[in-house]
Coordinates of C-alpha atoms and ligand atoms in Angstrom, one line a residue:
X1 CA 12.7 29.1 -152.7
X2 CA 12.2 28.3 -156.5
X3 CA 13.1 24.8 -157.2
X4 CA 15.5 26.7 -160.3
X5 CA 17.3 28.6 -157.9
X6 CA 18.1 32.1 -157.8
X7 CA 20.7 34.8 -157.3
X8 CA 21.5 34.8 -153.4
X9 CA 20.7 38.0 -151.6
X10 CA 23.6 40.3 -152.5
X11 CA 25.2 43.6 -151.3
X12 CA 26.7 45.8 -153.5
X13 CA 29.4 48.0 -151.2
X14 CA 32.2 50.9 -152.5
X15 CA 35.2 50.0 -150.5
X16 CA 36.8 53.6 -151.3
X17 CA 35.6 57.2 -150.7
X18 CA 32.6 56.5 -152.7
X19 CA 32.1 57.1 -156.8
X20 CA 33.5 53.3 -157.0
X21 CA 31.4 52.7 -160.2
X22 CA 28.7 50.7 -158.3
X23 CA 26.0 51.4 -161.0
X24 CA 27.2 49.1 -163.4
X25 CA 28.0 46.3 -160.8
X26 CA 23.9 47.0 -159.6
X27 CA 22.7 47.0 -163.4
X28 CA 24.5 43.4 -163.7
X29 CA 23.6 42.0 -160.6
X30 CA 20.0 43.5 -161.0
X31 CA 18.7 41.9 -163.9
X32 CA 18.7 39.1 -161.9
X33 CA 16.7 40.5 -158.7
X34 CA 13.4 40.7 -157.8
X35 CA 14.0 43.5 -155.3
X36 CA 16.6 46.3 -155.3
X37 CA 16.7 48.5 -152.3
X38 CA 18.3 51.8 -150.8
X39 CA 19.3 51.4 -147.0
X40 CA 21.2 54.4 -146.2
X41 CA 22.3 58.2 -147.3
X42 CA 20.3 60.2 -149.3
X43 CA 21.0 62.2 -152.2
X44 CA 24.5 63.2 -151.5
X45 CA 24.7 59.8 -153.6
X46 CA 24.1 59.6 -157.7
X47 CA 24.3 58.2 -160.9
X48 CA 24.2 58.4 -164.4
X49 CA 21.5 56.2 -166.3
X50 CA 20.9 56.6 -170.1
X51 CA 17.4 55.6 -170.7
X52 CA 15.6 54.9 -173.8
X53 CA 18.9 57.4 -174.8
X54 CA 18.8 60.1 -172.7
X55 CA 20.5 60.9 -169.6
X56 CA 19.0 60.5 -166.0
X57 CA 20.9 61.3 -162.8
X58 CA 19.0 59.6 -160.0
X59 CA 20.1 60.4 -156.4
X60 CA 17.7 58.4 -154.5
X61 CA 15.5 56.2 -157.0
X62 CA 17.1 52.3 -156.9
X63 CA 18.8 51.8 -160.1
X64 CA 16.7 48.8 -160.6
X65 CA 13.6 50.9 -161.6
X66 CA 14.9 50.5 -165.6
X67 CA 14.6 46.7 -164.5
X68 CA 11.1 45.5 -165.3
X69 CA 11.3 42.2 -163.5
X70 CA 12.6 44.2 -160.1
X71 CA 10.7 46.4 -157.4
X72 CA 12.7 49.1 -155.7
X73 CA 12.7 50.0 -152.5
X74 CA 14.0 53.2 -150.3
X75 CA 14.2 51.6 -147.1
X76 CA 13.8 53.3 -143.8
X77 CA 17.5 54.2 -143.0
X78 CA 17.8 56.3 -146.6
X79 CA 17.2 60.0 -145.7
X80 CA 14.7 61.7 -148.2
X81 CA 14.7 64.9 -149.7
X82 CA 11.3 64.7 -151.3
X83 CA 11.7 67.9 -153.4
X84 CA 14.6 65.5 -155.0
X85 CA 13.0 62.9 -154.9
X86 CA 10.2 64.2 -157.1
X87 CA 12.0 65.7 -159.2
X88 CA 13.6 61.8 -159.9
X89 CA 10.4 60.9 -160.5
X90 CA 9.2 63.7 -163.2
X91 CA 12.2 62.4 -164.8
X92 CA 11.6 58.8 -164.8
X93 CA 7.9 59.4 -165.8
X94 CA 9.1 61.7 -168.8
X95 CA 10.9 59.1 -170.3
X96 CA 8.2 56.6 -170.0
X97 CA 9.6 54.7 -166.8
X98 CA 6.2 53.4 -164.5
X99 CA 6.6 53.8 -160.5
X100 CA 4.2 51.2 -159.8
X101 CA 7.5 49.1 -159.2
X102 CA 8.7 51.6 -156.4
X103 CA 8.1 51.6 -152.9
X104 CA 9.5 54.2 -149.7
X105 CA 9.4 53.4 -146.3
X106 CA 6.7 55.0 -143.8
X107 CA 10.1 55.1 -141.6
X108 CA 12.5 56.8 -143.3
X109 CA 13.6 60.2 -142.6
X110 CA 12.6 63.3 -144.5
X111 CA 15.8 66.1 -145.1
X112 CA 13.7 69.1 -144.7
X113 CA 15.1 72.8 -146.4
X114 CA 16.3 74.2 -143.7
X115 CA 18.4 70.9 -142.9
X116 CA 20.3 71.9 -146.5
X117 CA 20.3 75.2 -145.4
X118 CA 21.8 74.2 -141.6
X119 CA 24.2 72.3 -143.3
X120 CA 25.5 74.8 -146.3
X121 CA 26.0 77.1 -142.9
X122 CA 27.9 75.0 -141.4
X123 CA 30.5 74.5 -143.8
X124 CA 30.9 78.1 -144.5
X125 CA 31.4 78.8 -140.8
X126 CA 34.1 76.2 -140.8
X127 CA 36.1 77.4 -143.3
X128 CA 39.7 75.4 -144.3
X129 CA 38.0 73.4 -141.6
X130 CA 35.0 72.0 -143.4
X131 CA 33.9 68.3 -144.2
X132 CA 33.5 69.4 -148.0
X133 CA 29.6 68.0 -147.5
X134 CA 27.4 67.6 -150.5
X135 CA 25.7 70.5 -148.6
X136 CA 22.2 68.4 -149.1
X137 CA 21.0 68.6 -145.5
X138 CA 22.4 65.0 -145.0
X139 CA 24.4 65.0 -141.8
X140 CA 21.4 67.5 -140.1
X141 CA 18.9 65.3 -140.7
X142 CA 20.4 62.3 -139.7
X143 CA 21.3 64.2 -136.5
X144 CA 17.7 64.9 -136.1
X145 CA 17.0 61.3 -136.4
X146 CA 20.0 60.2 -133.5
X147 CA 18.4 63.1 -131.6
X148 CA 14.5 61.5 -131.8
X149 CA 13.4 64.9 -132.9
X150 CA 13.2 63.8 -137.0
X151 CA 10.5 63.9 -139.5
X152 CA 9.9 60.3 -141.2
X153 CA 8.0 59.8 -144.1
X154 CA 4.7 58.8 -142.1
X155 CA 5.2 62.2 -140.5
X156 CA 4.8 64.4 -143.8
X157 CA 1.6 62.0 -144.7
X158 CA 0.0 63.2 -141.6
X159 CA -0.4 67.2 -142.0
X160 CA -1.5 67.2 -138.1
X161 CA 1.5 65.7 -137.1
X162 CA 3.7 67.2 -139.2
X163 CA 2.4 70.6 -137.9
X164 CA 3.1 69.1 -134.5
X165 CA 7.0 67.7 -135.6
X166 CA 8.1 71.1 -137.3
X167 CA 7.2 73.1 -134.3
X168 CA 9.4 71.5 -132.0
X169 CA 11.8 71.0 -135.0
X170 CA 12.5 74.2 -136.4
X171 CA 13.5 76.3 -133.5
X172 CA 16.4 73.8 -132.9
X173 CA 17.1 74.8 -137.1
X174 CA 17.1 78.3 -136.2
X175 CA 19.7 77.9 -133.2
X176 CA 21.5 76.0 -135.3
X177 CA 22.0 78.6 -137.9
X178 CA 22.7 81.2 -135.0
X179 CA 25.5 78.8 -134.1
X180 CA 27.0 79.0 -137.5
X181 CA 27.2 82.2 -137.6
X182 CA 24.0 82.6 -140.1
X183 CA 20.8 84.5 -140.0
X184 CA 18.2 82.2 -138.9
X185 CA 15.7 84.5 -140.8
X186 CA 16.8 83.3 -143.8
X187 CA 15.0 79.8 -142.8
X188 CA 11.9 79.0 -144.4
X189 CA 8.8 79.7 -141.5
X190 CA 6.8 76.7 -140.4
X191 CA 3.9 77.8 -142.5
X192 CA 6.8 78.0 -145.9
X193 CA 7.5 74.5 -144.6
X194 CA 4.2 73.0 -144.3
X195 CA 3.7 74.6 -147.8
X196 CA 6.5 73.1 -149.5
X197 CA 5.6 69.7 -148.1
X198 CA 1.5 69.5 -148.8
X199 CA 2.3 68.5 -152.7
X200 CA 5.1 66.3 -152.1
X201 CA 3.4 63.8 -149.6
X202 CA 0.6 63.8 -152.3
X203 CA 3.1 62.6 -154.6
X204 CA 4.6 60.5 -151.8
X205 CA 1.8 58.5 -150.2
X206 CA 0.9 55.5 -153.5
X207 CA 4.6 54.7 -153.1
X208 CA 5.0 54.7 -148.9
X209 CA 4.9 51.2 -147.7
X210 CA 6.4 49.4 -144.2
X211 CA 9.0 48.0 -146.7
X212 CA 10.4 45.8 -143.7
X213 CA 7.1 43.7 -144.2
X214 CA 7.4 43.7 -147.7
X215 CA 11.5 42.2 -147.9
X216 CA 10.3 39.8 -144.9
X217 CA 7.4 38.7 -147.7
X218 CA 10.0 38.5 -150.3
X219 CA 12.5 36.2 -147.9
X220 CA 9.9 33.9 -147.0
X221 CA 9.2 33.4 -151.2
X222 CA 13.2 33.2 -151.6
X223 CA 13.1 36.3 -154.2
X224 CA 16.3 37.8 -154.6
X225 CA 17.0 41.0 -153.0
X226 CA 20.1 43.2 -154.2
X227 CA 21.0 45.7 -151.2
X228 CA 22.6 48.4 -153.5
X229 CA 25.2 51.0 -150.7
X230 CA 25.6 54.5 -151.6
X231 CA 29.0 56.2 -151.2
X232 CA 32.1 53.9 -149.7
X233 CA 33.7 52.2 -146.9
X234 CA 36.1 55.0 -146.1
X235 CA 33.0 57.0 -145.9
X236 CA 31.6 55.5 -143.4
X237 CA 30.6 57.2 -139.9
X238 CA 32.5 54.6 -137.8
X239 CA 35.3 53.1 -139.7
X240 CA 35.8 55.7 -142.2
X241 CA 38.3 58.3 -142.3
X242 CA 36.6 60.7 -139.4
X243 CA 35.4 63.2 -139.5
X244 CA 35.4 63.6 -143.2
X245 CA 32.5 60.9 -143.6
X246 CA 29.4 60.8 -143.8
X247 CA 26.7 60.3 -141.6
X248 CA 25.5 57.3 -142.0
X249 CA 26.8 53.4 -141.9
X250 CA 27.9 52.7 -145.5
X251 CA 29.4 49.5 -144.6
X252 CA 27.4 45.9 -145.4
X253 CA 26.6 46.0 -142.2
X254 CA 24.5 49.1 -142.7
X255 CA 21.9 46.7 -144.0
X256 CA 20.5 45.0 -141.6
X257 CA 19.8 48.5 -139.6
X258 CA 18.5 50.3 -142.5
X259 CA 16.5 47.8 -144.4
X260 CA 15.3 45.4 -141.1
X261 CA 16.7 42.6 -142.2
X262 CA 19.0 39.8 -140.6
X263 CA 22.3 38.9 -140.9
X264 CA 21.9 35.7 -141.8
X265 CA 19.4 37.3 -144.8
X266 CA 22.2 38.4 -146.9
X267 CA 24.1 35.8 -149.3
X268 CA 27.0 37.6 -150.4
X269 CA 28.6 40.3 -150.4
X270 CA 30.0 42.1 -153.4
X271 CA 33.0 44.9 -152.9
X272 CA 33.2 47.6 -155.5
X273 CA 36.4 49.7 -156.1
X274 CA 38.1 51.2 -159.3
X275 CA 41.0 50.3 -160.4
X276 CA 42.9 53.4 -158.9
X277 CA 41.2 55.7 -155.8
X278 CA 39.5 59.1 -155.9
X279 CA 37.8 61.4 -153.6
X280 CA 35.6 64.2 -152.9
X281 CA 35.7 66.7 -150.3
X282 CA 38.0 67.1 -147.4
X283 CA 39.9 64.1 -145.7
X284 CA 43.0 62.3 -145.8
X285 CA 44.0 60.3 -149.3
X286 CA 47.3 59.0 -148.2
X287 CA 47.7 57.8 -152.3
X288 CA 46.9 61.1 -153.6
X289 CA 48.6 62.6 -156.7
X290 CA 49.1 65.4 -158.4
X291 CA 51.2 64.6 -161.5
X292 CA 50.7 64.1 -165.1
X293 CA 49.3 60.5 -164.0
X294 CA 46.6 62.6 -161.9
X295 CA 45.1 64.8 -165.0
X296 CA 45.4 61.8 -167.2
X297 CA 42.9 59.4 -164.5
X298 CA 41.0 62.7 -164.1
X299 CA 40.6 63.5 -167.6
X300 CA 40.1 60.0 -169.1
X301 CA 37.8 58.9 -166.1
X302 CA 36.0 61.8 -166.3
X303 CA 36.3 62.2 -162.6
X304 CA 33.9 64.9 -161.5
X305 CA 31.1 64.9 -159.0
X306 CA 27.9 63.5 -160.8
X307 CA 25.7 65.1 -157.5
X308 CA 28.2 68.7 -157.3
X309 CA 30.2 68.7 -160.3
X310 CA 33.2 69.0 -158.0
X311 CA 36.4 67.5 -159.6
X312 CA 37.5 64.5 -157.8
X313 CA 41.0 64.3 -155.9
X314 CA 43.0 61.5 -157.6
X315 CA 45.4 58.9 -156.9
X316 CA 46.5 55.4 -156.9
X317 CA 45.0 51.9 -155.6
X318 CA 45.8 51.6 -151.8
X319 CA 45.9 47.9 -151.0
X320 CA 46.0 48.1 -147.2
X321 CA 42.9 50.5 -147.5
X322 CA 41.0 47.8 -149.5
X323 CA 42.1 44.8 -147.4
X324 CA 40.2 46.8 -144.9
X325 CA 37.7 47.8 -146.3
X326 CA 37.2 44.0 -147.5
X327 CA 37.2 43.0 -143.9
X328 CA 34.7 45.8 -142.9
X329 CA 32.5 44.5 -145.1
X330 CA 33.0 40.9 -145.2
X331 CA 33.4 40.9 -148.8
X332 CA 33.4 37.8 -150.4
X333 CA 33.7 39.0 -154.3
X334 CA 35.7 41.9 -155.9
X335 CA 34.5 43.7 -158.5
X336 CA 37.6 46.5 -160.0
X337 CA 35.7 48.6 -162.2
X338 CA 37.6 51.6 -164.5
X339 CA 40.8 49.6 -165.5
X340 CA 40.5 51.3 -169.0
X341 CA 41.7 54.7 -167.5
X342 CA 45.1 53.5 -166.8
X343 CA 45.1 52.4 -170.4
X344 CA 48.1 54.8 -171.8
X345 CA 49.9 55.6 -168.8
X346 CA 53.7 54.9 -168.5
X347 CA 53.7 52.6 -165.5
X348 CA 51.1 52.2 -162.5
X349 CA 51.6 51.9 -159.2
X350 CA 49.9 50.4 -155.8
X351 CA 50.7 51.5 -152.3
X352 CA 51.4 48.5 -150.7
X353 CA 52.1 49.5 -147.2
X354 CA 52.0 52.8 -145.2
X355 CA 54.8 54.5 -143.0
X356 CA 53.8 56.6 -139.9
X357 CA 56.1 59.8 -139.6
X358 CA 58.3 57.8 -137.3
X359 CA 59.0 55.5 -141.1
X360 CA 57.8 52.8 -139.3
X361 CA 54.5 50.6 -140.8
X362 CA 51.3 51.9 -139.6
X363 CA 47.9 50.6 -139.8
X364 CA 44.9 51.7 -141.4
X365 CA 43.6 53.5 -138.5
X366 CA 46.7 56.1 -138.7
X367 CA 45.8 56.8 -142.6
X368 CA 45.9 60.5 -141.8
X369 CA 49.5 60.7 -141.5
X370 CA 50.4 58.2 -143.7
X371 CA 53.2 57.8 -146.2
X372 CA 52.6 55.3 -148.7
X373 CA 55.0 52.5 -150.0
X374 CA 54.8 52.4 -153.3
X375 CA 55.0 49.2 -156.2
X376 CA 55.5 50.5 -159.6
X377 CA 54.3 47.6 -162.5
X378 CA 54.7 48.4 -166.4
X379 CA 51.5 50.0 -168.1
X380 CA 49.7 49.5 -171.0
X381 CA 49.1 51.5 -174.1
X382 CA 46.4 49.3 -175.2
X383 CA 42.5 49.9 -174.5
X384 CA 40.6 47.5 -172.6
X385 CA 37.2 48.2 -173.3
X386 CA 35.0 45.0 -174.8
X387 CA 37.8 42.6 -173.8
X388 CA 35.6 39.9 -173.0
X389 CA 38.3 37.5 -171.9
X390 CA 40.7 37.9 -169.2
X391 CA 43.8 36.5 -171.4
X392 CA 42.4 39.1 -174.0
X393 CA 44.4 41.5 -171.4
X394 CA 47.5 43.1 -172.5
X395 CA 50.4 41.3 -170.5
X396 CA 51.0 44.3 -168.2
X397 CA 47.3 44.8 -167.3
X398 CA 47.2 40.8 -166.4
X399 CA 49.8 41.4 -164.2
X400 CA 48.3 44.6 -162.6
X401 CA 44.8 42.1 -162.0
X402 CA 46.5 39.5 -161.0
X403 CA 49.0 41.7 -158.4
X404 CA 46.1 43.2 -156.7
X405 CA 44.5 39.8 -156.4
X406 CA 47.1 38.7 -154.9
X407 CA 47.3 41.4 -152.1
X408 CA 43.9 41.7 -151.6
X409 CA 43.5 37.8 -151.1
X410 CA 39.9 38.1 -152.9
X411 CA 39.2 37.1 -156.6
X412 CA 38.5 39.8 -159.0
X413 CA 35.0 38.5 -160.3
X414 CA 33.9 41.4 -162.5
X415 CA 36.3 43.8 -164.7
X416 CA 34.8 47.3 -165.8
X417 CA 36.6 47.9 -168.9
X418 CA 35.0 50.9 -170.4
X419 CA 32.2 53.3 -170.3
X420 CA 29.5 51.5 -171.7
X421 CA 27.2 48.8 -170.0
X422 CA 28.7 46.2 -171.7
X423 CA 32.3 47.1 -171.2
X424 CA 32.0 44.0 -168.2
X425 CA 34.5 41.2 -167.8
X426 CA 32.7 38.6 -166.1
X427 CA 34.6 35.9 -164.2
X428 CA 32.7 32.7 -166.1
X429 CA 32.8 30.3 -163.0
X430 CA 32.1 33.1 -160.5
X431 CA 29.3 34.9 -161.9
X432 CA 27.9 36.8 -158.7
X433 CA 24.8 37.1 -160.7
X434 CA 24.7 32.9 -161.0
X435 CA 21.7 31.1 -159.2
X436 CA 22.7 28.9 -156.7
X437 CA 20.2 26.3 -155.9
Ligands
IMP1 P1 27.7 64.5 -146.9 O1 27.4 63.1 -147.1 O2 27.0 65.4 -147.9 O3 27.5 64.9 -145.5 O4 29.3 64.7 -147.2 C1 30.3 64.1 -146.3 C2 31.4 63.6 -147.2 O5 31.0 62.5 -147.9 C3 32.0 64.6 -148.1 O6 33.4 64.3 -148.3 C4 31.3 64.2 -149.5 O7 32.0 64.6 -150.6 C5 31.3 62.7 -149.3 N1 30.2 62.1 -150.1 C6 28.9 62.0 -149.8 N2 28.2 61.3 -150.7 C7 29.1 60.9 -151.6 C8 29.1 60.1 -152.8 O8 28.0 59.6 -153.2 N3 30.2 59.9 -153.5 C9 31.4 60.4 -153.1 N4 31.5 61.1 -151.9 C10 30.4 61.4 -151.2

């Protein structure tokens, strides 16, 4: 451990249905990292990045890459699309961004096409029924992983035993699609597959690396590691709002399974949710709206898909979601990004409890037949963005903070008050980016 100290090993977590506005809680908290790593999902996941002024949506790639100081690393329980993944990559190289700072795991799993195209069948076979997946191949190939029939990483590196992998593999594709109702002709042949995937492990082998030996090196040096969690707590496969999750463990816990590490590795854990709740795709949203309030948060938020373009369902903050999803996660920092898009409306509202059809309280776990209790506060008409102290607030959007601190029982240590980077209110004496000796 340097004798200056250093930023304790942190997890960045959404504690909603994902879209939480974790980039710019990562971009703060990376700056101060030596490593940044990916431990679960794939590219169902994304962000915006504006480097050296243009736009890059990465899906895979650690946000940290634009951090010099920082090496990123897609750890072993991240499923890969390497056709994606590539395509990150021309994209980061185009705008002069090295990859000699980015590492993959030997041990993660690849998404293969026909696990997009398994999955794209699926959901049309299921109709009104569906998940609403990103229709990336996600939940197939992490199936493929549960069922010890998956292609990692090492795998495509090996042409022989790739060969050997997709044989057994893609038979169980092509009952799959018969199952959905889908021609399996329309799947790419092994010798497509082995086609498509000769270029991309040329791309992919100077960046595969056991990654679990390389964050045990950085432990033993003390460097600080930021875990950075794709989609949200609601999301997740166990605790989330089943079956419209997805398939992987979103939660903090998710680290230590997907990245090798131990619990007692990670420092702190930092929550992420906006200062209202969205969604997208199927599943219960017992705070959903559908009002004047609705287009405003959509409109001003700019709430649409940044991976399918899909507008998000809207709605307001549920408390006894996020207590939840605090405890889930053991969160022991909140950061409430997006106040800026209530700027303007009327009055806002939290749920503060839920009612069961029979009116009496329920719990989290009954969420899908939830009514919610509502608390309406006073808005603001002000705008919040580059407020950079908290008594800066307008009175009403003091109160709001200071409410949901309250009933959350965790302090509010970083504010996202507008679009840009440095629209960030940062708690001065909780600074989750501070070195502690
Ligand atoms: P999948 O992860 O593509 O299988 O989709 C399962 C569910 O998770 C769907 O409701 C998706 O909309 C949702 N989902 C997956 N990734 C994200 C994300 O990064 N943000 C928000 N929702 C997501």
């Amino acid at each position: 451990m340097s004798s200056r100290g250093s930023m304790p090993n942190t997890v960045v977590v959404g504690l909603q249905w994902g879209d939480e506005g974790k980039g710019k809680v990562v971009d703060h908290l990376a700056a101060h990292a030596r490593w940044v790593v990916r431990f679960q999902g794939g590219n169902n996941a994304g962000h915006t990045l504006v480097v050296n002024g243009e736009k890059v949506v990465l899906h895979v790639v650690p946000s940290g890459i634009l951090q010099p100081g920082a090496t990123c690393v897609v750890a072993g329980g991240v499923v890969i699309d390497p056709a994606v993944f590539c395509t990150e990559l021309d994209g980061l190289v185009a705008r002069g961004v090295g990859l000699d700072r980015l590492r993959v795991s030997t041990e993660a799993f690849v998404i293969l096409p026909s696990h997009r195209a398994v999955d794209a069948a699926r959901e049309d076979a299921l109709g009104a029924a569906r998940i609403g997946t990103t229709r990336r191949g996600i939940g197939p190939a992490y199936e493929d992983k549960v069922a010890r029939r998956g292609v990692r990483v090492g795998d495509l590196l090996d042409p022989a035993r790739l060969d050997a992998r997709l044989r057994a593999l893609l038979p169980v594709h092509a009952h799959a699609m018969r199952g959905a109702g889908a021609d399996p002709a329309s799947l790419p042949s092994l010798a497509d597959t082995l086609a498509w995937a000769a270029p991309l492990a040329a791309r992919l082998r100077p960046l595969a690396a056991d990654t679990v030996a390389l964050l045990h090196g950085a432990l033993e040096r003390g460097e600080p590691i930021l875990f950075e969690g794709a989609q949200g707590t609601l999301l997740d496969l166990d605790h989330g709002t089943y079956p419209f999750v997805t398939s992987s463990t979103t939660l903090a816990g998710g680290v230590c399974a997907g990245a090798g590490v131990g619990p007692r590795d990670i420092g702190q854990v930092v929550g992420v949710a906006k200062a209202y709740a969205t969604r997208v795709g199927e599943g219960p949203f017992p705070t959903e709206i559908f009002d004047a309030a609705a287009d405003h948060i959509r409109r001003v938020g700019a709430e649409f898909g940044s991976t399918t373009g899909r507008p998000r369902r809207c709605g307001w903050l549920d408390i006894p979601l996020l207590r939840h999803a605090v405890r889930l996660n053991g969160v022991s920092a909140l950061a409430l990004t997006k106040l800026d898009v209530l700027s303007g409306l009327p009055a806002v509202r939290l749920c503060v409890g839920h009612r069961g059809p029979d009116g009496q309280p329920c719990g989290a776990g009954r969420v899908a037949e939830a009514e919610p209790v509502y608390e309406e506060l006073p808005g603001w008409a002000e705008p919040v963005a580059g407020v950079t102290a908290r008594d800066d607030l307008p009175a009403a959007a003091r109160a709001y903070l200071a409410r949901v601190e309250a009933l959350v029982g965790v302090p509010i240590v970083l504010l996202g008050t507008g679009p840009r980077r440095e629209d960030l209110w940062i708690r001065p004496d909780m600074d989750p980016a501070a070195p502690r000796p």
